[in-house]
PDB file of N, CA and C in Angstrom:
ATOM      1  N   SER A   1     -12.082   9.472   5.309  1.00 63.00           N
ATOM      2  CA  SER A   1     -12.494   9.678   3.939  1.00 63.00           C
ATOM      3  C   SER A   1     -13.945  10.131   3.912  1.00 63.00           C
ATOM      4  N   VAL A   2     -14.371  10.620   2.783  1.00 62.00           N
ATOM      5  CA  VAL A   2     -15.735  11.114   2.614  1.00 62.00           C
ATOM      6  C   VAL A   2     -16.620   9.958   2.166  1.00 62.00           C
ATOM      7  N   PRO A   3     -17.746   9.718   2.864  1.00 72.00           N
ATOM      8  CA  PRO A   3     -18.648   8.641   2.437  1.00 72.00           C
ATOM      9  C   PRO A   3     -19.195   8.920   1.035  1.00 72.00           C
ATOM     10  N   GLN A   4     -19.276   7.875   0.221  1.00 75.00           N
ATOM     11  CA  GLN A   4     -19.833   7.987  -1.118  1.00 75.00           C
ATOM     12  C   GLN A   4     -21.179   7.288  -1.123  1.00 75.00           C
ATOM     13  N   GLU A   5     -22.229   8.026  -1.496  1.00 75.00           N
ATOM     14  CA  GLU A   5     -23.575   7.473  -1.470  1.00 75.00           C
ATOM     15  C   GLU A   5     -24.079   7.254  -2.887  1.00 75.00           C
ATOM     16  N   ASP A   6     -24.817   6.170  -3.067  1.00 79.00           N
ATOM     17  CA  ASP A   6     -25.522   5.894  -4.304  1.00 79.00           C
ATOM     18  C   ASP A   6     -26.793   5.135  -3.926  1.00 79.00           C
ATOM     19  N   PRO A   7     -27.668   4.824  -4.878  1.00 80.00           N
ATOM     20  CA  PRO A   7     -28.930   4.157  -4.522  1.00 80.00           C
ATOM     21  C   PRO A   7     -28.750   2.822  -3.802  1.00 80.00           C
ATOM     22  N   SER A   8     -27.612   2.171  -3.977  1.00 82.00           N
ATOM     23  CA  SER A   8     -27.419   0.867  -3.336  1.00 82.00           C
ATOM     24  C   SER A   8     -26.909   0.979  -1.912  1.00 82.00           C
ATOM     25  N   GLY A   9     -26.452   2.165  -1.484  1.00 87.00           N
ATOM     26  CA  GLY A   9     -25.969   2.333  -0.120  1.00 87.00           C
ATOM     27  C   GLY A   9     -24.837   3.335  -0.009  1.00 87.00           C
ATOM     28  N   THR A  10     -24.157   3.292   1.128  1.00 90.00           N
ATOM     29  CA  THR A  10     -23.068   4.227   1.422  1.00 90.00           C
ATOM     30  C   THR A  10     -21.768   3.456   1.554  1.00 90.00           C
ATOM     31  N   PHE A  11     -20.749   3.914   0.830  1.00 91.00           N
ATOM     32  CA  PHE A  11     -19.427   3.294   0.851  1.00 91.00           C
ATOM     33  C   PHE A  11     -18.466   4.203   1.616  1.00 91.00           C
ATOM     34  N   VAL A  12     -17.700   3.609   2.544  1.00 92.00           N
ATOM     35  CA  VAL A  12     -16.723   4.364   3.334  1.00 92.00           C
ATOM     36  C   VAL A  12     -15.389   3.629   3.259  1.00 92.00           C
ATOM     37  N   GLN A  13     -14.321   4.374   2.977  1.00 92.00           N
ATOM     38  CA  GLN A  13     -12.974   3.791   2.965  1.00 92.00           C
ATOM     39  C   GLN A  13     -12.095   4.571   3.934  1.00 92.00           C
ATOM     40  N   LEU A  14     -11.392   3.840   4.806  1.00 91.00           N
ATOM     41  CA  LEU A  14     -10.499   4.447   5.790  1.00 91.00           C
ATOM     42  C   LEU A  14      -9.086   3.927   5.570  1.00 91.00           C
ATOM     43  N   ARG A  15      -8.102   4.797   5.744  1.00 89.00           N
ATOM     44  CA  ARG A  15      -6.697   4.401   5.688  1.00 89.00           C
ATOM     45  C   ARG A  15      -6.038   4.962   6.950  1.00 89.00           C
ATOM     46  N   LEU A  16      -5.481   4.076   7.758  1.00 87.00           N
ATOM     47  CA  LEU A  16      -4.880   4.466   9.033  1.00 87.00           C
ATOM     48  C   LEU A  16      -3.421   4.051   9.078  1.00 87.00           C
ATOM     49  N   SER A  17      -2.580   4.907   9.620  1.00 86.00           N
ATOM     50  CA  SER A  17      -1.186   4.562   9.875  1.00 86.00           C
ATOM     51  C   SER A  17      -1.026   4.399  11.378  1.00 86.00           C
ATOM     52  N   LEU A  18      -0.611   3.219  11.804  1.00 85.00           N
ATOM     53  CA  LEU A  18      -0.470   2.925  13.227  1.00 85.00           C
ATOM     54  C   LEU A  18       0.987   3.048  13.652  1.00 85.00           C
ATOM     55  N   VAL A  19       1.189   3.395  14.912  1.00 84.00           N
ATOM     56  CA  VAL A  19       2.531   3.543  15.474  1.00 84.00           C
ATOM     57  C   VAL A  19       2.545   2.884  16.846  1.00 84.00           C
ATOM     58  N   GLN A  20       3.579   2.107  17.115  1.00 83.00           N
ATOM     59  CA  GLN A  20       3.723   1.507  18.434  1.00 83.00           C
ATOM     60  C   GLN A  20       4.237   2.559  19.409  1.00 83.00           C
ATOM     61  N   THR A  21       3.657   2.577  20.628  1.00 84.00           N
ATOM     62  CA  THR A  21       4.043   3.572  21.624  1.00 84.00           C
ATOM     63  C   THR A  21       4.666   2.907  22.851  1.00 84.00           C
ATOM     64  N   ALA A  22       5.216   3.735  23.723  1.00 81.00           N
ATOM     65  CA  ALA A  22       5.845   3.251  24.948  1.00 81.00           C
ATOM     66  C   ALA A  22       4.827   2.933  26.034  1.00 81.00           C
ATOM     67  N   CYS A  23       3.571   3.315  25.859  1.00 81.00           N
ATOM     68  CA  CYS A  23       2.544   3.065  26.866  1.00 81.00           C
ATOM     69  C   CYS A  23       2.106   1.607  26.829  1.00 81.00           C
ATOM     70  N   GLY A  24       1.839   1.063  27.989  1.00 76.00           N
ATOM     71  CA  GLY A  24       1.357  -0.310  28.076  1.00 76.00           C
ATOM     72  C   GLY A  24      -0.125  -0.393  27.813  1.00 76.00           C
ATOM     73  N   LYS A  25      -0.675  -1.595  27.943  1.00 75.00           N
ATOM     74  CA  LYS A  25      -2.100  -1.823  27.697  1.00 75.00           C
ATOM     75  C   LYS A  25      -2.919  -1.700  28.968  1.00 75.00           C
ATOM     76  N   LYS A  26      -2.584  -0.758  29.806  1.00 73.00           N
ATOM     77  CA  LYS A  26      -3.287  -0.564  31.068  1.00 73.00           C
ATOM     78  C   LYS A  26      -4.373   0.490  30.910  1.00 73.00           C
ATOM     79  N   ALA A  27      -5.403   0.376  31.707  1.00 65.00           N
ATOM     80  CA  ALA A  27      -6.455   1.393  31.707  1.00 65.00           C
ATOM     81  C   ALA A  27      -6.325   2.195  32.989  1.00 65.00           C
ATOM     82  N   PRO A  28      -6.520   3.472  33.020  1.00 71.00           N
ATOM     83  CA  PRO A  28      -6.734   4.331  31.864  1.00 71.00           C
ATOM     84  C   PRO A  28      -5.413   4.638  31.139  1.00 71.00           C
ATOM     85  N   ARG A  29      -5.519   4.877  29.865  1.00 65.00           N
ATOM     86  CA  ARG A  29      -4.332   5.135  29.052  1.00 65.00           C
ATOM     87  C   ARG A  29      -4.029   6.629  29.015  1.00 65.00           C
ATOM     88  N   PRO A  30      -2.795   7.004  29.243  1.00 67.00           N
ATOM     89  CA  PRO A  30      -2.442   8.422  29.145  1.00 67.00           C
ATOM     90  C   PRO A  30      -2.503   8.890  27.689  1.00 67.00           C
ATOM     91  N   GLN A  31      -2.757  10.157  27.499  1.00 74.00           N
ATOM     92  CA  GLN A  31      -2.884  10.709  26.152  1.00 74.00           C
ATOM     93  C   GLN A  31      -1.548  11.127  25.549  1.00 74.00           C
ATOM     94  N   ASN A  32      -0.476  11.100  26.354  1.00 81.00           N
ATOM     95  CA  ASN A  32       0.810  11.599  25.855  1.00 81.00           C
ATOM     96  C   ASN A  32       1.831  10.470  25.692  1.00 81.00           C
ATOM     97  N   CYS A  33       1.435   9.377  25.077  1.00 82.00           N
ATOM     98  CA  CYS A  33       2.348   8.250  24.853  1.00 82.00           C
ATOM     99  C   CYS A  33       3.343   8.629  23.759  1.00 82.00           C
ATOM    100  N   ARG A  34       4.623   8.376  24.017  1.00 84.00           N
ATOM    101  CA  ARG A  34       5.611   8.705  22.992  1.00 84.00           C
ATOM    102  C   ARG A  34       5.803   7.513  22.058  1.00 84.00           C
ATOM    103  N   PRO A  35       5.907   7.775  20.763  1.00 85.00           N
ATOM    104  CA  PRO A  35       6.116   6.702  19.787  1.00 85.00           C
ATOM    105  C   PRO A  35       7.503   6.084  19.943  1.00 85.00           C
ATOM    106  N   LEU A  36       7.594   4.793  19.721  1.00 86.00           N
ATOM    107  CA  LEU A  36       8.881   4.109  19.771  1.00 86.00           C
ATOM    108  C   LEU A  36       9.538   4.173  18.392  1.00 86.00           C
ATOM    109  N   GLU A  37      10.824   4.454  18.385  1.00 85.00           N
ATOM    110  CA  GLU A  37      11.561   4.565  17.129  1.00 85.00           C
ATOM    111  C   GLU A  37      11.869   3.178  16.560  1.00 85.00           C
ATOM    112  N   ASN A  38      12.029   3.117  15.265  1.00 82.00           N
ATOM    113  CA  ASN A  38      12.436   1.900  14.555  1.00 82.00           C
ATOM    114  C   ASN A  38      11.546   0.705  14.853  1.00 82.00           C
ATOM    115  N   ARG A  39      10.257   0.945  14.978  1.00 80.00           N
ATOM    116  CA  ARG A  39       9.294  -0.138  15.188  1.00 80.00           C
ATOM    117  C   ARG A  39       8.401  -0.251  13.961  1.00 80.00           C
ATOM    118  N   ARG A  40       7.655  -1.335  13.915  1.00 77.00           N
ATOM    119  CA  ARG A  40       6.729  -1.526  12.792  1.00 77.00           C
ATOM    120  C   ARG A  40       5.700  -0.406  12.774  1.00 77.00           C
ATOM    121  N   LYS A  41       5.359   0.025  11.581  1.00 78.00           N
ATOM    122  CA  LYS A  41       4.345   1.056  11.397  1.00 78.00           C
ATOM    123  C   LYS A  41       3.371   0.575  10.321  1.00 78.00           C
ATOM    124  N   PRO A  42       2.472  -0.329  10.700  1.00 81.00           N
ATOM    125  CA  PRO A  42       1.548  -0.864   9.697  1.00 81.00           C
ATOM    126  C   PRO A  42       0.575   0.189   9.195  1.00 81.00           C
ATOM    127  N   VAL A  43       0.194   0.027   7.934  1.00 84.00           N
ATOM    128  CA  VAL A  43      -0.821   0.867   7.317  1.00 84.00           C
ATOM    129  C   VAL A  43      -2.059  -0.003   7.146  1.00 84.00           C
ATOM    130  N   CYS A  44      -3.181   0.450   7.697  1.00 89.00           N
ATOM    131  CA  CYS A  44      -4.414  -0.336   7.661  1.00 89.00           C
ATOM    132  C   CYS A  44      -5.414   0.306   6.708  1.00 89.00           C
ATOM    133  N   VAL A  45      -6.104  -0.547   5.983  1.00 90.00           N
ATOM    134  CA  VAL A  45      -7.168  -0.117   5.082  1.00 90.00           C
ATOM    135  C   VAL A  45      -8.442  -0.839   5.499  1.00 90.00           C
ATOM    136  N   ALA A  46      -9.531  -0.093   5.596  1.00 92.00           N
ATOM    137  CA  ALA A  46     -10.828  -0.677   5.922  1.00 92.00           C
ATOM    138  C   ALA A  46     -11.864  -0.076   4.979  1.00 92.00           C
ATOM    139  N   CYS A  47     -12.667  -0.935   4.365  1.00 93.00           N
ATOM    140  CA  CYS A  47     -13.725  -0.492   3.463  1.00 93.00           C
ATOM    141  C   CYS A  47     -15.035  -1.110   3.927  1.00 93.00           C
ATOM    142  N   TYR A  48     -16.084  -0.311   3.939  1.00 93.00           N
ATOM    143  CA  TYR A  48     -17.403  -0.764   4.356  1.00 93.00           C
ATOM    144  C   TYR A  48     -18.448  -0.281   3.367  1.00 93.00           C
ATOM    145  N   LYS A  49     -19.467  -1.103   3.140  1.00 91.00           N
ATOM    146  CA  LYS A  49     -20.623  -0.692   2.339  1.00 91.00           C
ATOM    147  C   LYS A  49     -21.854  -0.944   3.189  1.00 91.00           C
ATOM    148  N   PHE A  50     -22.621   0.114   3.460  1.00 91.00           N
ATOM    149  CA  PHE A  50     -23.836   0.052   4.263  1.00 91.00           C
ATOM    150  C   PHE A  50     -25.045   0.224   3.361  1.00 91.00           C
ATOM    151  N   ASP A  51     -26.152  -0.439   3.699  1.00 88.00           N
ATOM    152  CA  ASP A  51     -27.378  -0.221   2.940  1.00 88.00           C
ATOM    153  C   ASP A  51     -28.024   1.085   3.390  1.00 88.00           C
ATOM    154  N   ASN A  52     -29.145   1.431   2.758  1.00 85.00           N
ATOM    155  CA  ASN A  52     -29.807   2.715   3.041  1.00 85.00           C
ATOM    156  C   ASN A  52     -30.966   2.594   4.028  1.00 85.00           C
ATOM    157  N   SER A  53     -31.025   1.531   4.810  1.00 85.00           N
ATOM    158  CA  SER A  53     -32.134   1.368   5.744  1.00 85.00           C
ATOM    159  C   SER A  53     -31.982   2.312   6.935  1.00 85.00           C
ATOM    160  N   ASP A  54     -33.060   2.425   7.735  1.00 84.00           N
ATOM    161  CA  ASP A  54     -33.041   3.306   8.907  1.00 84.00           C
ATOM    162  C   ASP A  54     -31.961   2.903   9.896  1.00 84.00           C
ATOM    163  N   VAL A  55     -31.766   1.603  10.060  1.00 86.00           N
ATOM    164  CA  VAL A  55     -30.667   1.082  10.881  1.00 86.00           C
ATOM    165  C   VAL A  55     -29.730   0.386   9.898  1.00 86.00           C
ATOM    166  N   PRO A  56     -28.698   1.106   9.410  1.00 85.00           N
ATOM    167  CA  PRO A  56     -27.862   0.569   8.329  1.00 85.00           C
ATOM    168  C   PRO A  56     -27.226  -0.772   8.673  1.00 85.00           C
ATOM    169  N   LYS A  57     -27.266  -1.668   7.691  1.00 89.00           N
ATOM    170  CA  LYS A  57     -26.626  -2.974   7.804  1.00 89.00           C
ATOM    171  C   LYS A  57     -25.410  -2.987   6.890  1.00 89.00           C
ATOM    172  N   VAL A  58     -24.384  -3.725   7.286  1.00 90.00           N
ATOM    173  CA  VAL A  58     -23.180  -3.841   6.472  1.00 90.00           C
ATOM    174  C   VAL A  58     -23.465  -4.820   5.337  1.00 90.00           C
ATOM    175  N   LEU A  59     -23.356  -4.333   4.090  1.00 90.00           N
ATOM    176  CA  LEU A  59     -23.531  -5.194   2.926  1.00 90.00           C
ATOM    177  C   LEU A  59     -22.261  -5.978   2.635  1.00 90.00           C
ATOM    178  N   ASP A  60     -21.122  -5.333   2.800  1.00 90.00           N
ATOM    179  CA  ASP A  60     -19.832  -5.982   2.554  1.00 90.00           C
ATOM    180  C   ASP A  60     -18.761  -5.178   3.265  1.00 90.00           C
ATOM    181  N   LYS A  61     -17.617  -5.832   3.538  1.00 92.00           N
ATOM    182  CA  LYS A  61     -16.521  -5.136   4.216  1.00 92.00           C
ATOM    183  C   LYS A  61     -15.198  -5.794   3.864  1.00 92.00           C
ATOM    184  N   TYR A  62     -14.126  -5.041   4.063  1.00 92.00           N
ATOM    185  CA  TYR A  62     -12.772  -5.536   3.834  1.00 92.00           C
ATOM    186  C   TYR A  62     -11.842  -4.828   4.808  1.00 92.00           C
ATOM    187  N   HIS A  63     -10.923  -5.585   5.445  1.00 90.00           N
ATOM    188  CA  HIS A  63      -9.919  -5.012   6.358  1.00 90.00           C
ATOM    189  C   HIS A  63      -8.565  -5.608   6.004  1.00 90.00           C
ATOM    190  N   ASN A  64      -7.530  -4.800   6.091  1.00 89.00           N
ATOM    191  CA  ASN A  64      -6.177  -5.318   5.927  1.00 89.00           C
ATOM    192  C   ASN A  64      -5.191  -4.357   6.575  1.00 89.00           C
ATOM    193  N   CYS A  65      -4.295  -4.897   7.379  1.00 85.00           N
ATOM    194  CA  CYS A  65      -3.193  -4.122   7.949  1.00 85.00           C
ATOM    195  C   CYS A  65      -1.894  -4.751   7.455  1.00 85.00           C
ATOM    196  N   GLY A  66      -1.168  -4.016   6.639  1.00 73.00           N
ATOM    197  CA  GLY A  66       0.073  -4.536   6.092  1.00 73.00           C
ATOM    198  C   GLY A  66       1.243  -3.670   6.488  1.00 73.00           C
ATOM    199  N   PRO A  67       2.434  -4.218   6.424  1.00 67.00           N
ATOM    200  CA  PRO A  67       3.622  -3.448   6.782  1.00 67.00           C
ATOM    201  C   PRO A  67       3.885  -2.349   5.756  1.00 67.00           C
ATOM    202  N   SER A  68       4.301  -1.185   6.228  1.00 60.00           N
ATOM    203  CA  SER A  68       4.581  -0.074   5.307  1.00 60.00           C
ATOM    204  C   SER A  68       5.985  -0.166   4.733  1.00 60.00           C
ATOM    205  N   HIS A  69       6.851  -1.011   5.299  1.00 60.00           N
ATOM    206  CA  HIS A  69       8.234  -1.101   4.850  1.00 60.00           C
ATOM    207  C   HIS A  69       8.495  -2.307   3.953  1.00 60.00           C
ATOM    208  N   HIS A  70       7.488  -3.125   3.738  1.00 61.00           N
ATOM    209  CA  HIS A  70       7.647  -4.380   3.014  1.00 61.00           C
ATOM    210  C   HIS A  70       7.937  -4.115   1.536  1.00 61.00           C
ATOM    211  N   MET A  71       8.678  -5.006   0.920  1.00 60.00           N
ATOM    212  CA  MET A  71       9.037  -4.853  -0.492  1.00 60.00           C
ATOM    213  C   MET A  71       7.800  -4.906  -1.399  1.00 60.00           C
ATOM    214  N   ALA A  72       6.768  -5.594  -0.984  1.00 71.00           N
ATOM    215  CA  ALA A  72       5.586  -5.782  -1.834  1.00 71.00           C
ATOM    216  C   ALA A  72       4.482  -4.778  -1.529  1.00 71.00           C
ATOM    217  N   VAL A  73       4.840  -3.600  -1.034  1.00 72.00           N
ATOM    218  CA  VAL A  73       3.829  -2.597  -0.670  1.00 72.00           C
ATOM    219  C   VAL A  73       2.950  -2.259  -1.869  1.00 72.00           C
ATOM    220  N   LYS A  74       3.546  -2.147  -3.048  1.00 77.00           N
ATOM    221  CA  LYS A  74       2.773  -1.804  -4.252  1.00 77.00           C
ATOM    222  C   LYS A  74       1.720  -2.876  -4.537  1.00 77.00           C
ATOM    223  N   GLU A  75       2.114  -4.151  -4.427  1.00 80.00           N
ATOM    224  CA  GLU A  75       1.168  -5.236  -4.677  1.00 80.00           C
ATOM    225  C   GLU A  75       0.058  -5.260  -3.621  1.00 80.00           C
ATOM    226  N   ILE A  76       0.424  -5.005  -2.363  1.00 80.00           N
ATOM    227  CA  ILE A  76      -0.568  -4.968  -1.281  1.00 80.00           C
ATOM    228  C   ILE A  76      -1.562  -3.837  -1.537  1.00 80.00           C
ATOM    229  N   LYS A  77      -1.047  -2.680  -1.938  1.00 83.00           N
ATOM    230  CA  LYS A  77      -1.918  -1.533  -2.205  1.00 83.00           C
ATOM    231  C   LYS A  77      -2.868  -1.826  -3.366  1.00 83.00           C
ATOM    232  N   GLN A  78      -2.367  -2.471  -4.421  1.00 84.00           N
ATOM    233  CA  GLN A  78      -3.219  -2.816  -5.562  1.00 84.00           C
ATOM    234  C   GLN A  78      -4.312  -3.795  -5.144  1.00 84.00           C
ATOM    235  N   ARG A  79      -3.960  -4.783  -4.301  1.00 86.00           N
ATOM    236  CA  ARG A  79      -4.960  -5.742  -3.821  1.00 86.00           C
ATOM    237  C   ARG A  79      -6.004  -5.024  -2.971  1.00 86.00           C
ATOM    238  N   ASP A  80      -5.551  -4.131  -2.081  1.00 87.00           N
ATOM    239  CA  ASP A  80      -6.480  -3.369  -1.242  1.00 87.00           C
ATOM    240  C   ASP A  80      -7.455  -2.570  -2.098  1.00 87.00           C
ATOM    241  N   GLU A  81      -6.937  -1.917  -3.141  1.00 88.00           N
ATOM    242  CA  GLU A  81      -7.796  -1.114  -4.011  1.00 88.00           C
ATOM    243  C   GLU A  81      -8.817  -1.983  -4.732  1.00 88.00           C
ATOM    244  N   ALA A  82      -8.393  -3.156  -5.207  1.00 89.00           N
ATOM    245  CA  ALA A  82      -9.311  -4.065  -5.902  1.00 89.00           C
ATOM    246  C   ALA A  82     -10.389  -4.582  -4.945  1.00 89.00           C
ATOM    247  N   GLU A  83      -9.979  -4.955  -3.733  1.00 89.00           N
ATOM    248  CA  GLU A  83     -10.940  -5.453  -2.747  1.00 89.00           C
ATOM    249  C   GLU A  83     -11.931  -4.358  -2.361  1.00 89.00           C
ATOM    250  N   CYS A  84     -11.461  -3.126  -2.200  1.00 89.00           N
ATOM    251  CA  CYS A  84     -12.354  -2.022  -1.836  1.00 89.00           C
ATOM    252  C   CYS A  84     -13.320  -1.694  -2.975  1.00 89.00           C
ATOM    253  N   ARG A  85     -12.864  -1.812  -4.225  1.00 88.00           N
ATOM    254  CA  ARG A  85     -13.776  -1.594  -5.362  1.00 88.00           C
ATOM    255  C   ARG A  85     -14.896  -2.639  -5.336  1.00 88.00           C
ATOM    256  N   ALA A  86     -14.550  -3.883  -5.009  1.00 88.00           N
ATOM    257  CA  ALA A  86     -15.557  -4.940  -4.924  1.00 88.00           C
ATOM    258  C   ALA A  86     -16.557  -4.642  -3.812  1.00 88.00           C
ATOM    259  N   VAL A  87     -16.072  -4.142  -2.673  1.00 88.00           N
ATOM    260  CA  VAL A  87     -16.963  -3.774  -1.569  1.00 88.00           C
ATOM    261  C   VAL A  87     -17.882  -2.637  -2.008  1.00 88.00           C
ATOM    262  N   GLU A  88     -17.330  -1.657  -2.716  1.00 88.00           N
ATOM    263  CA  GLU A  88     -18.114  -0.507  -3.165  1.00 88.00           C
ATOM    264  C   GLU A  88     -19.251  -0.936  -4.095  1.00 88.00           C
ATOM    265  N   GLU A  89     -19.050  -1.992  -4.864  1.00 86.00           N
ATOM    266  CA  GLU A  89     -20.060  -2.462  -5.813  1.00 86.00           C
ATOM    267  C   GLU A  89     -21.152  -3.301  -5.153  1.00 86.00           C
ATOM    268  N   ALA A  90     -20.984  -3.670  -3.893  1.00 84.00           N
ATOM    269  CA  ALA A  90     -21.966  -4.525  -3.207  1.00 84.00           C
ATOM    270  C   ALA A  90     -23.344  -3.879  -3.213  1.00 84.00           C
ATOM    271  N   GLY A  91     -24.338  -4.664  -3.515  1.00 79.00           N
ATOM    272  CA  GLY A  91     -25.718  -4.182  -3.490  1.00 79.00           C
ATOM    273  C   GLY A  91     -26.185  -3.524  -4.767  1.00 79.00           C
ATOM    274  N   LYS A  92     -25.288  -3.281  -5.706  1.00 77.00           N
ATOM    275  CA  LYS A  92     -25.693  -2.673  -6.975  1.00 77.00           C
ATOM    276  C   LYS A  92     -26.303  -3.744  -7.869  1.00 77.00           C
ATOM    277  N   ALA A  93     -27.213  -3.348  -8.726  1.00 63.00           N
ATOM    278  CA  ALA A  93     -27.917  -4.306  -9.586  1.00 63.00           C
ATOM    279  C   ALA A  93     -26.958  -5.054 -10.511  1.00 63.00           C
ATOM    280  N   THR A  94     -25.857  -4.420 -10.889  1.00 52.00           N
ATOM    281  CA  THR A  94     -24.941  -5.051 -11.835  1.00 52.00           C
ATOM    282  C   THR A  94     -24.217  -6.244 -11.243  1.00 52.00           C
ATOM    283  N   ASP A  95     -24.149  -6.333  -9.910  1.00 47.00           N
ATOM    284  CA  ASP A  95     -23.444  -7.470  -9.330  1.00 47.00           C
ATOM    285  C   ASP A  95     -24.410  -8.559  -8.872  1.00 47.00           C
ATOM    286  N   ALA A  96     -25.683  -8.431  -9.223  1.00 52.00           N
ATOM    287  CA  ALA A  96     -26.655  -9.454  -8.845  1.00 52.00           C
ATOM    288  C   ALA A  96     -26.521 -10.620  -9.811  1.00 52.00           C
ATOM    289  N   LEU A  97     -25.936 -11.695  -9.354  1.00 55.00           N
ATOM    290  CA  LEU A  97     -25.725 -12.872 -10.186  1.00 55.00           C
ATOM    291  C   LEU A  97     -26.715 -13.948  -9.810  1.00 55.00           C
ATOM    292  N   TYR A  98     -27.092 -14.757 -10.788  1.00 53.00           N
ATOM    293  CA  TYR A  98     -27.895 -15.926 -10.486  1.00 53.00           C
ATOM    294  C   TYR A  98     -26.943 -17.079 -10.199  1.00 53.00           C
ATOM    295  N   LEU A  99     -27.126 -17.709  -9.066  1.00 54.00           N
ATOM    296  CA  LEU A  99     -26.338 -18.880  -8.718  1.00 54.00           C
ATOM    297  C   LEU A  99     -27.272 -20.074  -8.628  1.00 54.00           C
ATOM    298  N   PRO A 100     -26.839 -21.253  -9.093  1.00 56.00           N
ATOM    299  CA  PRO A 100     -27.704 -22.428  -9.009  1.00 56.00           C
ATOM    300  C   PRO A 100     -28.166 -22.647  -7.569  1.00 56.00           C
ATOM    301  N   GLY A 101     -29.443 -22.918  -7.430  1.00 56.00           N
ATOM    302  CA  GLY A 101     -29.997 -23.149  -6.108  1.00 56.00           C
ATOM    303  C   GLY A 101     -30.459 -21.890  -5.399  1.00 56.00           C
ATOM    304  N   MET A 102     -30.280 -20.722  -6.052  1.00 52.00           N
ATOM    305  CA  MET A 102     -30.669 -19.470  -5.420  1.00 52.00           C
ATOM    306  C   MET A 102     -32.196 -19.375  -5.293  1.00 52.00           C
ATOM    307  N   TYR A 103     -32.901 -19.907  -6.289  1.00 54.00           N
ATOM    308  CA  TYR A 103     -34.349 -19.868  -6.277  1.00 54.00           C
ATOM    309  C   TYR A 103     -34.887 -21.292  -6.347  1.00 54.00           C
ATOM    310  N   ALA A 104     -36.004 -21.515  -5.707  1.00 56.00           N
ATOM    311  CA  ALA A 104     -36.655 -22.821  -5.750  1.00 56.00           C
ATOM    312  C   ALA A 104     -38.086 -22.614  -6.229  1.00 56.00           C
ATOM    313  N   PHE A 105     -38.540 -23.492  -7.102  1.00 57.00           N
ATOM    314  CA  PHE A 105     -39.893 -23.401  -7.616  1.00 57.00           C
ATOM    315  C   PHE A 105     -40.597 -24.729  -7.340  1.00 57.00           C
ATOM    316  N   SER A 106     -41.866 -24.656  -7.040  1.00 56.00           N
ATOM    317  CA  SER A 106     -42.619 -25.893  -6.844  1.00 56.00           C
ATOM    318  C   SER A 106     -43.902 -25.802  -7.643  1.00 56.00           C
ATOM    319  N   LYS A 107     -44.396 -26.959  -8.034  1.00 59.00           N
ATOM    320  CA  LYS A 107     -45.633 -27.030  -8.796  1.00 59.00           C
ATOM    321  C   LYS A 107     -46.680 -27.653  -7.902  1.00 59.00           C
ATOM    322  N   GLY A 108     -47.800 -26.980  -7.782  1.00 61.00           N
ATOM    323  CA  GLY A 108     -48.870 -27.480  -6.932  1.00 61.00           C
ATOM    324  C   GLY A 108     -49.611 -28.627  -7.595  1.00 61.00           C
ATOM    325  N   LEU A 109     -50.253 -29.437  -6.775  1.00 62.00           N
ATOM    326  CA  LEU A 109     -51.061 -30.522  -7.289  1.00 62.00           C
ATOM    327  C   LEU A 109     -52.336 -29.971  -7.907  1.00 62.00           C
ATOM    328  N   PRO A 110     -52.896 -30.659  -8.927  1.00 63.00           N
ATOM    329  CA  PRO A 110     -54.146 -30.172  -9.540  1.00 63.00           C
ATOM    330  C   PRO A 110     -55.281 -30.164  -8.513  1.00 63.00           C
ATOM    331  N   ALA A 111     -56.110 -29.169  -8.608  1.00 58.00           N
ATOM    332  CA  ALA A 111     -57.206 -29.033  -7.649  1.00 58.00           C
ATOM    333  C   ALA A 111     -58.381 -29.879  -8.006  1.00 58.00           C
TER     334      ALA A 111
END
């Protein structure tokens, strides 16, 4: 996918379709592994939000690999989209919430 940039950082969303192959987990792996028929083919979604620093840090992330044949694919996709929207909003001023205990104040003694 194309990275989306805004003042709060860069958002990247990836969608991958995986296929099980006949090749084992040996190194080195051949490049011509044939896919196995009638096997699970999970669809993976990964969303990342990076800040704009010189060495980008991950502000938020989400990963999920779900079955593509499952009856609840629509619900899984909706959850993935909602989670990725939340990741995309990370670091924006609108999501800055005050939580109790976030700030501490002290009063100095009189001089």
